[in-house]
RNA sequence: GCGCCGGUGCCCGAGCGGCCCAAGGGAACGGCCUGCAAAGCCGUACAGUCGCGGGUUCAAAUCCCGCCCGGCGCUCCA
């Protein structure tokens, strides 16, 4: 598989540290508020990477941190008269429900929490202080950026370029030797949670947690490190700098997913077009899967558009896949042991191996859906094609729905559908239509097939 | 301001030197199927300038230059 690597700036083969095994670290959330659509794209991107690699037969270790101590958490705790651990616990649950349950994203195998890693972080910082790449003063401990070889390598910018930005934008902190130097450890401030350290009470800086945790969980020279493009600088640049300064082998490959726009504009709190995942999920029962399809139909490195219209369009796509599933189930097609369609699998693989070409991979799935429907209509053996759709869609995390039953009133609906079938047999079409209207009013869609009617919840 | 990424049909989006008179999804239209529908299949119209203007090349949506527009980053935001 070839992937775009942010550091080298080119698409290059994913070369694994240990053959057959993939170690993946995707930066996780800071838990203090509702997760939004941007979090969904981020989490979904690495969920798809993982699912595809697993589908290819690789043994993936997916790790994602949970940042449970930072300024935002402290501020919220203060504002609500709560405590930081409480805030973090509550919002982590909200995140998990929306992301993992709502969007059918696989839980990372390992989810280290920052507050559980303070000892490791302190030890890491000690290494940096000992080897002269970090210095302590009254306000904390800082990384001496100028001492790091190729500091701006990930963003492809020189130290001078970066200083220009830092000087222009940031309040110059004269306790630092260089405006670019950043905090590894922050000295205690009043009313903030603190941990002991050789440099006094305080709390860890932002970037140190990911370095300490990724290297501990996945080991030196792990394969893939990912996150949103907005993390390239400073977060990932600084993680990388810390690892380099400590003489550790860090990520072999960096990947970053693009941002998303709502109604043509960037999503932000100030523009008031901020959407939480839960809002979207509540809007329509198909939205979780529709969002996944929408995300898959755009390449992960391209800014994508999201608005009510495209969500509706994506729902249409999901319904198309489900309709095939229902039709196949009604025709009694068994996919057990059916041989997959080799052409489709090859096309799918080729697309995915080329820097996660999910839009083309999805196109292959839909083409296979059409071929399966045609075979089903013609009464030909469609098992292989249906199995291919289920398999390939599954590799992308899309489940193919079937009958759509599962409500408390299933028996009642079955009875109405049966009554309609009887009316149709008796050519009493007025009664048949009345019964169908009644079902429609209950949100049930009835589809007549050669093997009898099937129904699902619309 | 500096750096980076984009601008493709009605909408969303692939394609990134010849296989493109440009994939796939959604919407539209016609046909088949149906008692009528729905779903599905088949077909059609949509891109006659692939943001605009130059250039390179036998050949450009695809490469180069300039401009316009949108996005991201420039210290804690996915």
Coordinates of C-alpha atoms (C1' of nucleotides) in Angstrom, one line a residue:
Chain A
X1 CA 0.0 0.0 0.0
X2 CA 1.2 3.5 -0.8
X3 CA 0.3 6.5 1.3
X4 CA 1.0 10.2 1.2
X5 CA 3.6 11.0 3.8
X6 CA 3.5 14.6 5.1
X7 CA 7.1 14.5 6.1
X8 CA 8.5 13.5 2.7
X9 CA 5.7 15.2 0.9
X10 CA 5.2 12.3 -1.5
X11 CA 3.1 9.2 -1.9
X12 CA 5.4 6.4 -0.9
X13 CA 5.0 2.7 0.1
X14 CA 4.0 2.1 3.7
X15 CA 7.0 0.1 4.9
X16 CA 6.2 -1.7 8.1
X17 CA 8.6 -2.0 11.1
X18 CA 7.4 -5.6 11.7
X19 CA 6.2 -7.5 8.7
X20 CA 2.5 -8.3 8.9
X21 CA 1.9 -5.9 11.8
X22 CA 0.9 -2.2 11.7
X23 CA 1.2 0.2 14.6
X24 CA -1.1 3.2 14.2
X25 CA -1.3 6.2 16.5
X26 CA -4.1 8.6 15.7
X27 CA -4.3 11.7 17.8
X28 CA -7.5 11.5 19.9
X29 CA -9.8 14.1 21.4
X30 CA -9.5 16.6 24.3
X31 CA -12.6 15.7 26.2
X32 CA -14.5 18.9 27.3
X33 CA -17.3 19.4 24.8
X34 CA -19.6 17.7 22.2
X35 CA -17.6 16.1 19.4
X36 CA -18.3 17.8 16.1
X37 CA -18.2 16.8 12.5
X38 CA -14.5 17.5 12.3
X39 CA -13.8 14.9 15.0
X40 CA -16.0 12.5 13.0
X41 CA -13.9 13.0 9.9
X42 CA -10.7 12.5 11.8
X43 CA -11.9 9.4 13.7
X44 CA -13.5 8.0 10.5
X45 CA -10.3 8.4 8.4
X46 CA -8.2 6.3 10.7
X47 CA -11.1 3.8 11.3
X48 CA -11.1 3.2 7.6
X49 CA -7.3 2.9 7.4
X50 CA -7.5 0.4 10.1
X51 CA -10.4 -1.6 8.7
X52 CA -8.8 -1.7 5.3
X53 CA -5.4 -2.9 6.6
X54 CA -7.2 -5.5 8.7
X55 CA -9.2 -6.6 5.6
X56 CA -5.8 -7.0 3.9
X57 CA -4.9 -9.5 6.6
X58 CA -2.6 -7.3 8.6
X59 CA -2.5 -7.3 12.4
X60 CA -3.2 -3.7 13.3
X61 CA -2.5 -2.1 16.7
X62 CA -4.6 1.1 16.8
X63 CA -3.8 3.5 19.6
X64 CA -5.5 6.9 20.2
X65 CA -4.9 9.1 23.2
X66 CA -7.5 10.8 25.4
X67 CA -6.4 14.2 26.5
X68 CA -8.0 14.6 29.9
X69 CA -6.1 17.6 31.2
X70 CA -5.7 20.9 29.4
X71 CA -6.8 24.5 29.5
X72 CA -10.2 23.9 28.1
X73 CA -11.0 21.2 30.6
X74 CA -9.7 23.4 33.5
X75 CA -11.9 26.3 32.2
X76 CA -15.0 24.2 32.0
X77 CA -14.4 22.7 35.4
X78 CA -14.0 26.2 36.9
X79 CA -17.0 27.6 35.1
X80 CA -19.3 24.7 36.2
X81 CA -17.9 24.4 39.7
X82 CA -16.8 20.9 38.8
X83 CA -13.5 19.1 38.8
X84 CA -11.2 18.3 35.9
X85 CA -11.5 14.5 36.3
X86 CA -15.3 14.8 36.3
X87 CA -15.5 17.0 33.3
X88 CA -13.1 14.7 31.4
X89 CA -15.1 11.6 32.3
X90 CA -18.4 13.0 31.4
X91 CA -17.3 14.3 28.0
X92 CA -15.3 11.2 27.2
X93 CA -18.5 9.2 27.5
X94 CA -20.3 11.7 25.2
X95 CA -17.5 11.3 22.7
X96 CA -17.5 7.6 22.8
X97 CA -21.3 7.4 22.4
X98 CA -21.3 9.6 19.3
X99 CA -18.1 8.3 17.7
X100 CA -18.0 4.6 18.4
X101 CA -21.7 3.8 18.9
X102 CA -23.2 6.4 16.6
X103 CA -20.8 6.2 13.8
X104 CA -19.9 2.6 14.0
X105 CA -16.2 3.4 14.4
X106 CA -14.0 0.7 15.9
X107 CA -12.6 1.4 19.3
X108 CA -8.9 1.8 19.3
X109 CA -7.2 -1.1 20.9
X110 CA -5.4 1.1 23.3
X111 CA -6.6 4.5 24.7
X112 CA -4.0 6.0 26.9
X113 CA -5.1 8.9 29.1
X114 CA -2.7 11.8 29.6
X115 CA -3.2 11.9 33.4
X116 CA -2.1 8.2 33.6
X117 CA 1.1 9.0 31.9
X118 CA 2.5 11.9 33.9
X119 CA 5.4 9.8 35.4
X120 CA 6.5 8.7 31.9
X121 CA 6.3 12.3 30.7
X122 CA 8.3 13.6 33.6
X123 CA 11.0 10.9 32.8
X124 CA 10.9 11.9 29.2
X125 CA 11.4 15.6 30.0
X126 CA 14.2 14.7 32.4
X127 CA 16.0 13.0 29.5
X128 CA 15.7 16.2 27.5
X129 CA 16.9 18.4 30.3
X130 CA 19.8 16.0 30.9
X131 CA 21.0 16.0 27.3
X132 CA 20.8 19.8 27.1
X133 CA 17.9 20.1 24.7
X134 CA 15.5 21.5 27.3
X135 CA 15.9 24.1 30.0
X136 CA 13.9 25.0 33.1
X137 CA 12.9 28.4 34.5
X138 CA 10.3 29.8 36.8
X139 CA 7.4 29.3 34.4
X140 CA 8.2 25.8 33.4
X141 CA 10.5 23.6 31.2
X142 CA 11.0 24.4 27.6
X143 CA 12.3 22.6 24.6
X144 CA 15.2 24.4 23.0
X145 CA 13.9 24.2 19.4
X146 CA 17.1 25.5 17.8
X147 CA 18.9 22.5 19.1
X148 CA 16.6 20.1 17.2
X149 CA 17.8 18.9 13.8
X150 CA 15.3 19.7 11.1
X151 CA 12.7 21.1 13.5
X152 CA 10.4 22.3 10.8
X153 CA 10.8 19.2 8.6
X154 CA 7.1 18.2 8.9
X155 CA 5.7 21.6 7.9
X156 CA 8.6 22.2 5.4
X157 CA 9.5 25.5 6.9
X158 CA 12.7 26.9 8.1
X159 CA 13.3 28.1 11.7
X160 CA 13.4 31.7 10.5
X161 CA 10.1 31.3 8.6
X162 CA 8.5 29.9 11.7
X163 CA 10.0 32.6 14.0
X164 CA 8.4 35.2 11.8
X165 CA 5.0 33.7 12.3
X166 CA 5.6 33.2 16.0
X167 CA 6.8 36.8 16.5
X168 CA 3.9 38.3 14.6
X169 CA 1.1 36.3 16.3
X170 CA 2.1 35.3 19.7
X171 CA 2.8 37.3 22.7
X172 CA 6.5 37.1 23.1
X173 CA 7.3 35.3 26.3
X174 CA 10.7 36.6 27.4
X175 CA 11.2 33.8 29.8
X176 CA 12.0 31.7 26.7
X177 CA 15.3 31.7 24.9
X178 CA 13.6 31.6 21.6
X179 CA 10.0 32.5 20.7
X180 CA 9.7 29.0 19.1
X181 CA 10.6 27.2 22.3
X182 CA 7.5 25.5 23.7
X183 CA 6.5 24.2 27.1
X184 CA 7.2 20.6 28.1
X185 CA 6.1 21.3 31.7
X186 CA 4.0 24.2 33.0
X187 CA 4.7 25.5 36.4
X188 CA 1.7 25.4 38.8
X189 CA -0.8 28.2 38.7
X190 CA -3.4 28.9 41.4
X191 CA -6.4 26.6 41.4
X192 CA -5.1 24.3 38.7
X193 CA -4.5 20.6 39.1
X194 CA -0.9 19.8 39.5
X195 CA 1.5 16.9 39.7
X196 CA 5.0 16.8 41.4
X197 CA 8.1 17.0 39.3
X198 CA 11.8 17.7 39.7
X199 CA 11.0 21.3 38.5
X200 CA 8.2 21.8 41.1
X201 CA 4.5 21.3 41.0
X202 CA 2.9 21.7 37.6
X203 CA 1.3 20.0 34.7
X204 CA 2.6 18.6 31.4
X205 CA 2.6 20.6 28.2
X206 CA 0.4 19.5 25.3
X207 CA 2.8 17.7 23.0
X208 CA 4.7 15.6 25.4
X209 CA 1.8 13.3 26.2
X210 CA 1.5 12.0 22.7
X211 CA 5.2 11.3 22.4
X212 CA 5.4 9.5 25.8
X213 CA 2.3 7.5 25.1
X214 CA 2.8 6.5 21.5
X215 CA 6.3 5.4 22.1
X216 CA 5.3 3.5 25.2
X217 CA 2.3 1.8 23.7
X218 CA 3.6 1.2 20.2
X219 CA 7.3 1.3 20.7
X220 CA 10.1 3.2 18.9
X221 CA 9.8 3.6 15.2
X222 CA 6.1 2.8 15.0
X223 CA 4.5 2.8 11.6
X224 CA 1.9 5.5 11.2
X225 CA 1.0 8.7 13.0
X226 CA -2.1 10.5 12.0
X227 CA -4.4 13.4 12.7
X228 CA -6.0 16.5 11.2
X229 CA -3.9 18.8 9.0
X230 CA -4.4 21.5 11.6
X231 CA -2.1 19.4 13.9
X232 CA 0.9 19.4 11.5
X233 CA 2.0 22.5 13.2
X234 CA 2.5 22.9 16.1
X235 CA 1.4 19.7 17.6
X236 CA 3.0 17.1 15.4
X237 CA 6.0 19.2 14.7
X238 CA 6.6 19.5 18.4
X239 CA 6.0 15.8 19.1
X240 CA 8.5 15.0 16.5
X241 CA 11.0 17.6 17.8
X242 CA 10.8 16.0 21.3
X243 CA 11.4 12.6 20.0
X244 CA 14.3 13.7 17.9
X245 CA 15.8 15.6 20.8
X246 CA 15.5 12.5 23.0
X247 CA 17.2 10.5 20.3
X248 CA 14.2 8.2 19.8
X249 CA 12.9 6.8 16.5
X250 CA 9.5 8.3 16.0
X251 CA 6.8 7.7 13.4
X252 CA 7.9 6.2 10.1
X253 CA 5.0 7.7 8.2
X254 CA 2.8 10.7 8.8
X255 CA -0.7 11.1 7.4
X256 CA -3.1 14.0 7.8
X257 CA -6.8 14.3 6.9
X258 CA -8.2 17.5 5.5
X259 CA -10.8 19.7 7.2
X260 CA -14.4 20.1 6.2
X261 CA -16.7 23.0 5.3
X262 CA -20.3 23.5 5.9
X263 CA -22.3 25.3 3.2
X264 CA -19.0 26.3 1.6
X265 CA -17.5 27.9 4.6
X266 CA -15.3 26.5 7.3
X267 CA -17.0 25.0 10.2
X268 CA -16.4 27.2 13.3
X269 CA -18.0 28.3 16.4
X270 CA -17.7 32.0 15.3
X271 CA -19.6 31.4 12.1
X272 CA -22.3 29.6 14.0
X273 CA -22.4 26.7 11.6
X274 CA -20.9 24.3 14.1
X275 CA -22.5 20.9 14.0
X276 CA -22.2 18.3 16.6
X277 CA -22.3 14.6 15.7
X278 CA -25.2 14.0 18.0
X279 CA -27.3 16.7 16.2
X280 CA -26.7 15.0 12.9
X281 CA -27.4 11.5 14.3
X282 CA -30.7 12.7 15.8
X283 CA -31.8 14.2 12.6
X284 CA -32.2 10.9 10.7
X285 CA -31.7 7.3 11.5
X286 CA -29.6 6.7 8.4
X287 CA -27.2 9.7 9.0
X288 CA -24.5 7.7 10.8
X289 CA -24.0 5.5 7.7
X290 CA -24.7 8.3 5.3
X291 CA -22.0 10.4 6.9
X292 CA -19.5 7.5 6.4
X293 CA -20.5 7.2 2.8
X294 CA -20.1 10.9 2.3
X295 CA -16.7 10.9 3.9
X296 CA -15.6 7.9 1.8
X297 CA -16.8 9.6 -1.4
X298 CA -14.2 12.4 -0.8
X299 CA -10.5 11.7 -0.7
X300 CA -9.2 12.1 2.8
X301 CA -6.7 14.8 1.9
X302 CA -9.3 17.0 0.3
X303 CA -11.4 19.6 2.0
X304 CA -14.9 18.4 1.8
X305 CA -18.3 20.0 1.7
X306 CA -21.1 19.0 4.0
X307 CA -24.6 20.4 4.1
X308 CA -28.2 19.1 4.4
X309 CA -28.4 18.5 0.7
X310 CA -25.3 16.3 0.4
X311 CA -26.4 14.4 3.5
X312 CA -29.7 13.6 1.9
X313 CA -27.9 12.5 -1.3
X314 CA -25.7 10.2 0.8
X315 CA -28.7 8.7 2.5
X316 CA -30.0 7.8 -1.0
X317 CA -26.8 5.9 -1.6
X318 CA -27.1 4.0 1.6
X319 CA -30.7 3.1 0.7
X320 CA -29.5 1.8 -2.6
X321 CA -27.1 -0.6 -0.9
X322 CA -29.8 -1.7 1.6
X323 CA -32.3 -2.3 -1.2
X324 CA -29.9 -4.7 -2.8
X325 CA -29.5 -6.4 0.6
X326 CA -33.3 -6.8 1.0
X327 CA -33.7 -8.0 -2.5
X328 CA -31.0 -10.6 -2.0
X329 CA -32.4 -11.7 1.3
X330 CA -35.9 -12.0 -0.2
X331 CA -34.5 -14.1 -3.0
X332 CA -33.0 -16.4 -0.5
X333 CA -29.4 -15.7 -1.6
X334 CA -26.8 -17.2 0.7
X335 CA -23.5 -15.6 0.6
X336 CA -21.9 -18.3 2.7
X337 CA -18.9 -19.6 0.9
X338 CA -19.7 -17.7 -2.3
X339 CA -16.6 -16.8 -4.3
X340 CA -16.0 -13.1 -4.5
X341 CA -15.9 -11.3 -7.9
X342 CA -12.2 -11.1 -8.7
X343 CA -12.5 -8.1 -11.0
X344 CA -14.3 -6.0 -8.4
X345 CA -11.9 -7.1 -5.6
X346 CA -8.9 -6.2 -7.7
X347 CA -10.3 -2.8 -8.7
X348 CA -11.1 -2.1 -5.0
X349 CA -7.7 -3.1 -3.9
X350 CA -5.9 -1.1 -6.6
X351 CA -7.9 2.0 -5.6
X352 CA -7.3 1.6 -1.8
X353 CA -3.6 0.8 -2.2
X354 CA -3.1 4.1 -4.0
X355 CA -3.2 6.5 -1.1
X356 CA -6.6 5.3 0.2
X357 CA -8.6 6.0 -3.0
X358 CA -11.9 5.5 -1.2
X359 CA -14.0 7.5 -3.8
X360 CA -13.0 5.0 -6.5
X361 CA -13.3 2.1 -4.1
X362 CA -16.9 3.2 -3.3
X363 CA -17.5 3.5 -7.1
X364 CA -16.5 -0.2 -7.4
X365 CA -18.9 -1.1 -4.7
X366 CA -21.8 0.7 -6.4
X367 CA -20.9 -0.9 -9.7
X368 CA -21.1 -4.3 -8.1
X369 CA -24.4 -3.4 -6.5
X370 CA -25.8 -2.7 -9.9
X371 CA -24.4 -5.9 -11.3
X372 CA -25.9 -7.8 -8.4
X373 CA -29.3 -6.2 -8.9
X374 CA -29.2 -7.1 -12.6
X375 CA -28.4 -10.7 -11.8
X376 CA -31.1 -10.8 -9.1
X377 CA -33.6 -9.4 -11.6
X378 CA -32.6 -11.9 -14.2
X379 CA -32.9 -14.8 -11.8
X380 CA -29.3 -15.6 -12.2
X381 CA -26.9 -16.7 -9.4
X382 CA -26.1 -13.5 -7.6
X383 CA -24.5 -14.9 -4.5
X384 CA -20.9 -14.0 -5.5
X385 CA -21.8 -10.4 -6.4
X386 CA -23.9 -9.9 -3.3
X387 CA -21.1 -11.4 -1.2
X388 CA -18.6 -9.1 -2.9
X389 CA -20.7 -6.0 -2.0
X390 CA -21.0 -7.1 1.6
X391 CA -17.3 -7.9 1.8
X392 CA -16.0 -4.7 0.2
X393 CA -18.5 -2.4 1.8
X394 CA -17.6 -4.0 5.1
X395 CA -13.9 -3.3 4.5
X396 CA -14.9 0.4 4.5
X397 CA -17.1 0.0 7.5
X398 CA -20.5 0.1 5.7
X399 CA -22.8 -2.6 6.8
X400 CA -25.3 -3.8 4.2
X401 CA -28.8 -3.6 5.8
X402 CA -31.4 -6.2 5.1
X403 CA -35.0 -6.6 6.0
X404 CA -35.1 -3.7 8.4
X405 CA -37.3 -5.5 10.9
X406 CA -36.7 -5.2 14.6
X407 CA -39.5 -3.1 16.0
X408 CA -42.1 -4.0 18.7
X409 CA -44.8 -4.0 16.1
X410 CA -43.2 -6.4 13.6
X411 CA -46.0 -8.9 13.9
X412 CA -48.7 -6.3 13.4
X413 CA -46.9 -5.1 10.2
X414 CA -46.5 -8.6 9.0
X415 CA -50.3 -9.0 9.4
X416 CA -51.1 -5.8 7.5
X417 CA -48.7 -6.8 4.7
X418 CA -50.3 -10.3 4.5
X419 CA -53.8 -8.8 4.4
X420 CA -52.6 -6.6 1.5
X421 CA -51.3 -9.7 -0.3
X422 CA -54.7 -11.4 0.1
X423 CA -56.5 -8.3 -1.2
X424 CA -54.2 -8.2 -4.2
X425 CA -54.8 -11.9 -4.9
X426 CA -58.6 -11.2 -4.7
X427 CA -58.0 -8.3 -7.1
X428 CA -59.4 -6.0 -4.5
X429 CA -56.9 -3.3 -5.3
X430 CA -58.8 -0.5 -3.4
X431 CA -58.4 -2.5 -0.2
X432 CA -54.8 -3.3 -1.1
X433 CA -54.0 0.4 -1.7
X434 CA -55.7 1.3 1.5
X435 CA -53.6 -1.1 3.5
X436 CA -50.5 0.2 1.8
X437 CA -51.4 3.7 2.7
X438 CA -51.9 2.6 6.2
X439 CA -48.4 1.1 6.3
X440 CA -46.9 4.2 4.7
X441 CA -48.5 6.3 7.4
X442 CA -46.6 4.1 9.9
X443 CA -43.4 4.7 8.1
X444 CA -43.3 1.3 6.4
X445 CA -42.3 0.9 2.8
X446 CA -43.6 -2.2 1.0
X447 CA -41.8 -3.6 -2.0
X448 CA -43.3 -6.3 -4.2
X449 CA -40.8 -8.9 -5.5
X450 CA -41.3 -12.0 -7.6
X451 CA -41.0 -14.0 -4.4
X452 CA -43.5 -11.9 -2.4
X453 CA -43.6 -8.6 -0.7
X454 CA -40.8 -7.4 1.6
X455 CA -41.0 -4.3 3.8
X456 CA -38.7 -2.0 5.7
X457 CA -38.9 1.1 7.8
X458 CA -38.5 4.2 5.7
Chain B
rG1 C1' 1.6 39.1 5.0
rC2 C1' 4.2 34.2 4.7
rG3 C1' 3.7 28.8 3.7
rC4 C1' 0.5 24.8 2.0
rC5 C1' -4.0 22.7 -0.4
rG6 C1' -8.1 23.2 -3.7
rG7 C1' -11.5 25.5 -7.9
rU8 C1' -14.4 19.5 -12.8
rG9 C1' -21.9 18.5 -15.1
rC10 C1' -28.2 20.6 -11.7
rC11 C1' -25.6 19.0 -6.6
rC12 C1' -21.5 16.1 -4.3
rG13 C1' -17.2 14.4 -6.1
rA14 C1' -13.1 10.9 -9.1
rG15 C1' -9.5 11.6 -12.8
rC16 C1' -3.7 14.7 -12.4
rG17 C1' 0.3 14.5 -19.8
rG18 C1' -2.5 10.6 -24.8
rC19 C1' -7.0 4.7 -22.8
rC20 C1' -11.2 11.6 -21.0
rC21 C1' -16.1 13.5 -26.6
rA22 C1' -14.1 13.1 -18.2
rA23 C1' -15.8 7.4 -12.9
rG24 C1' -19.2 6.8 -9.0
rG25 C1' -23.4 8.7 -6.0
rG26 C1' -27.8 12.0 -5.7
rA27 C1' -31.5 14.6 -8.5
rA28 C1' -34.1 14.8 -13.7
rC29 C1' -36.2 12.6 -18.2
rG30 C1' -37.8 8.1 -21.3
rG31 C1' -38.5 2.7 -21.6
rC32 C1' -39.1 -2.2 -19.2
rC33 C1' -41.3 -4.5 -14.8
rU34 C1' -46.1 -3.5 -11.6
rG35 C1' -53.3 -3.8 -11.1
rC36 C1' -51.0 1.1 -9.8
rA37 C1' -46.7 2.2 -7.1
rA38 C1' -42.0 1.4 -4.7
rA39 C1' -37.4 -1.0 -5.6
rG40 C1' -34.6 -2.6 -9.7
rC41 C1' -32.8 -2.9 -14.7
rC42 C1' -32.0 -0.5 -19.6
rG43 C1' -31.4 4.1 -21.9
rU44 C1' -31.1 9.8 -22.4
rA45 C1' -29.8 14.8 -21.4
rC46 C1' -26.7 17.3 -18.6
rA47 C1' -19.0 19.3 -18.4
rG48 C1' -20.1 22.1 -26.3
rU49 C1' -14.3 27.2 -22.1
rC50 C1' -12.5 20.9 -16.5
rG51 C1' -12.0 29.2 -12.1
rC52 C1' -9.7 33.2 -15.7
rG53 C1' -5.5 34.7 -18.9
rG54 C1' -0.9 33.3 -21.0
rG55 C1' 2.8 29.4 -22.0
rU56 C1' 5.3 24.3 -22.7
rU57 C1' 4.2 19.9 -25.7
rC58 C1' 2.9 16.1 -31.6
rA59 C1' -0.8 15.9 -27.4
rA60 C1' -3.1 19.3 -21.1
rA61 C1' -8.6 18.9 -16.8
rU62 C1' -3.8 16.9 -16.0
rC63 C1' 2.9 20.5 -16.5
rC64 C1' 4.8 26.0 -16.0
rC65 C1' 3.7 31.4 -15.0
rG66 C1' 0.3 35.3 -13.5
rC67 C1' -4.5 36.6 -11.6
rC68 C1' -9.3 35.8 -9.1
rC69 C1' -12.0 32.9 -5.5
rG70 C1' -12.3 29.2 -1.3
rG71 C1' -9.9 26.4 2.7
rC72 C1' -5.9 25.1 6.3
rG73 C1' -1.6 26.5 9.2
rC74 C1' 1.4 30.5 11.4
rU75 C1' 1.6 27.9 19.9
rC76 C1' -2.8 24.0 22.8
rC77 C1' -8.2 23.7 17.1
rA78 C1' -9.7 17.3 13.9

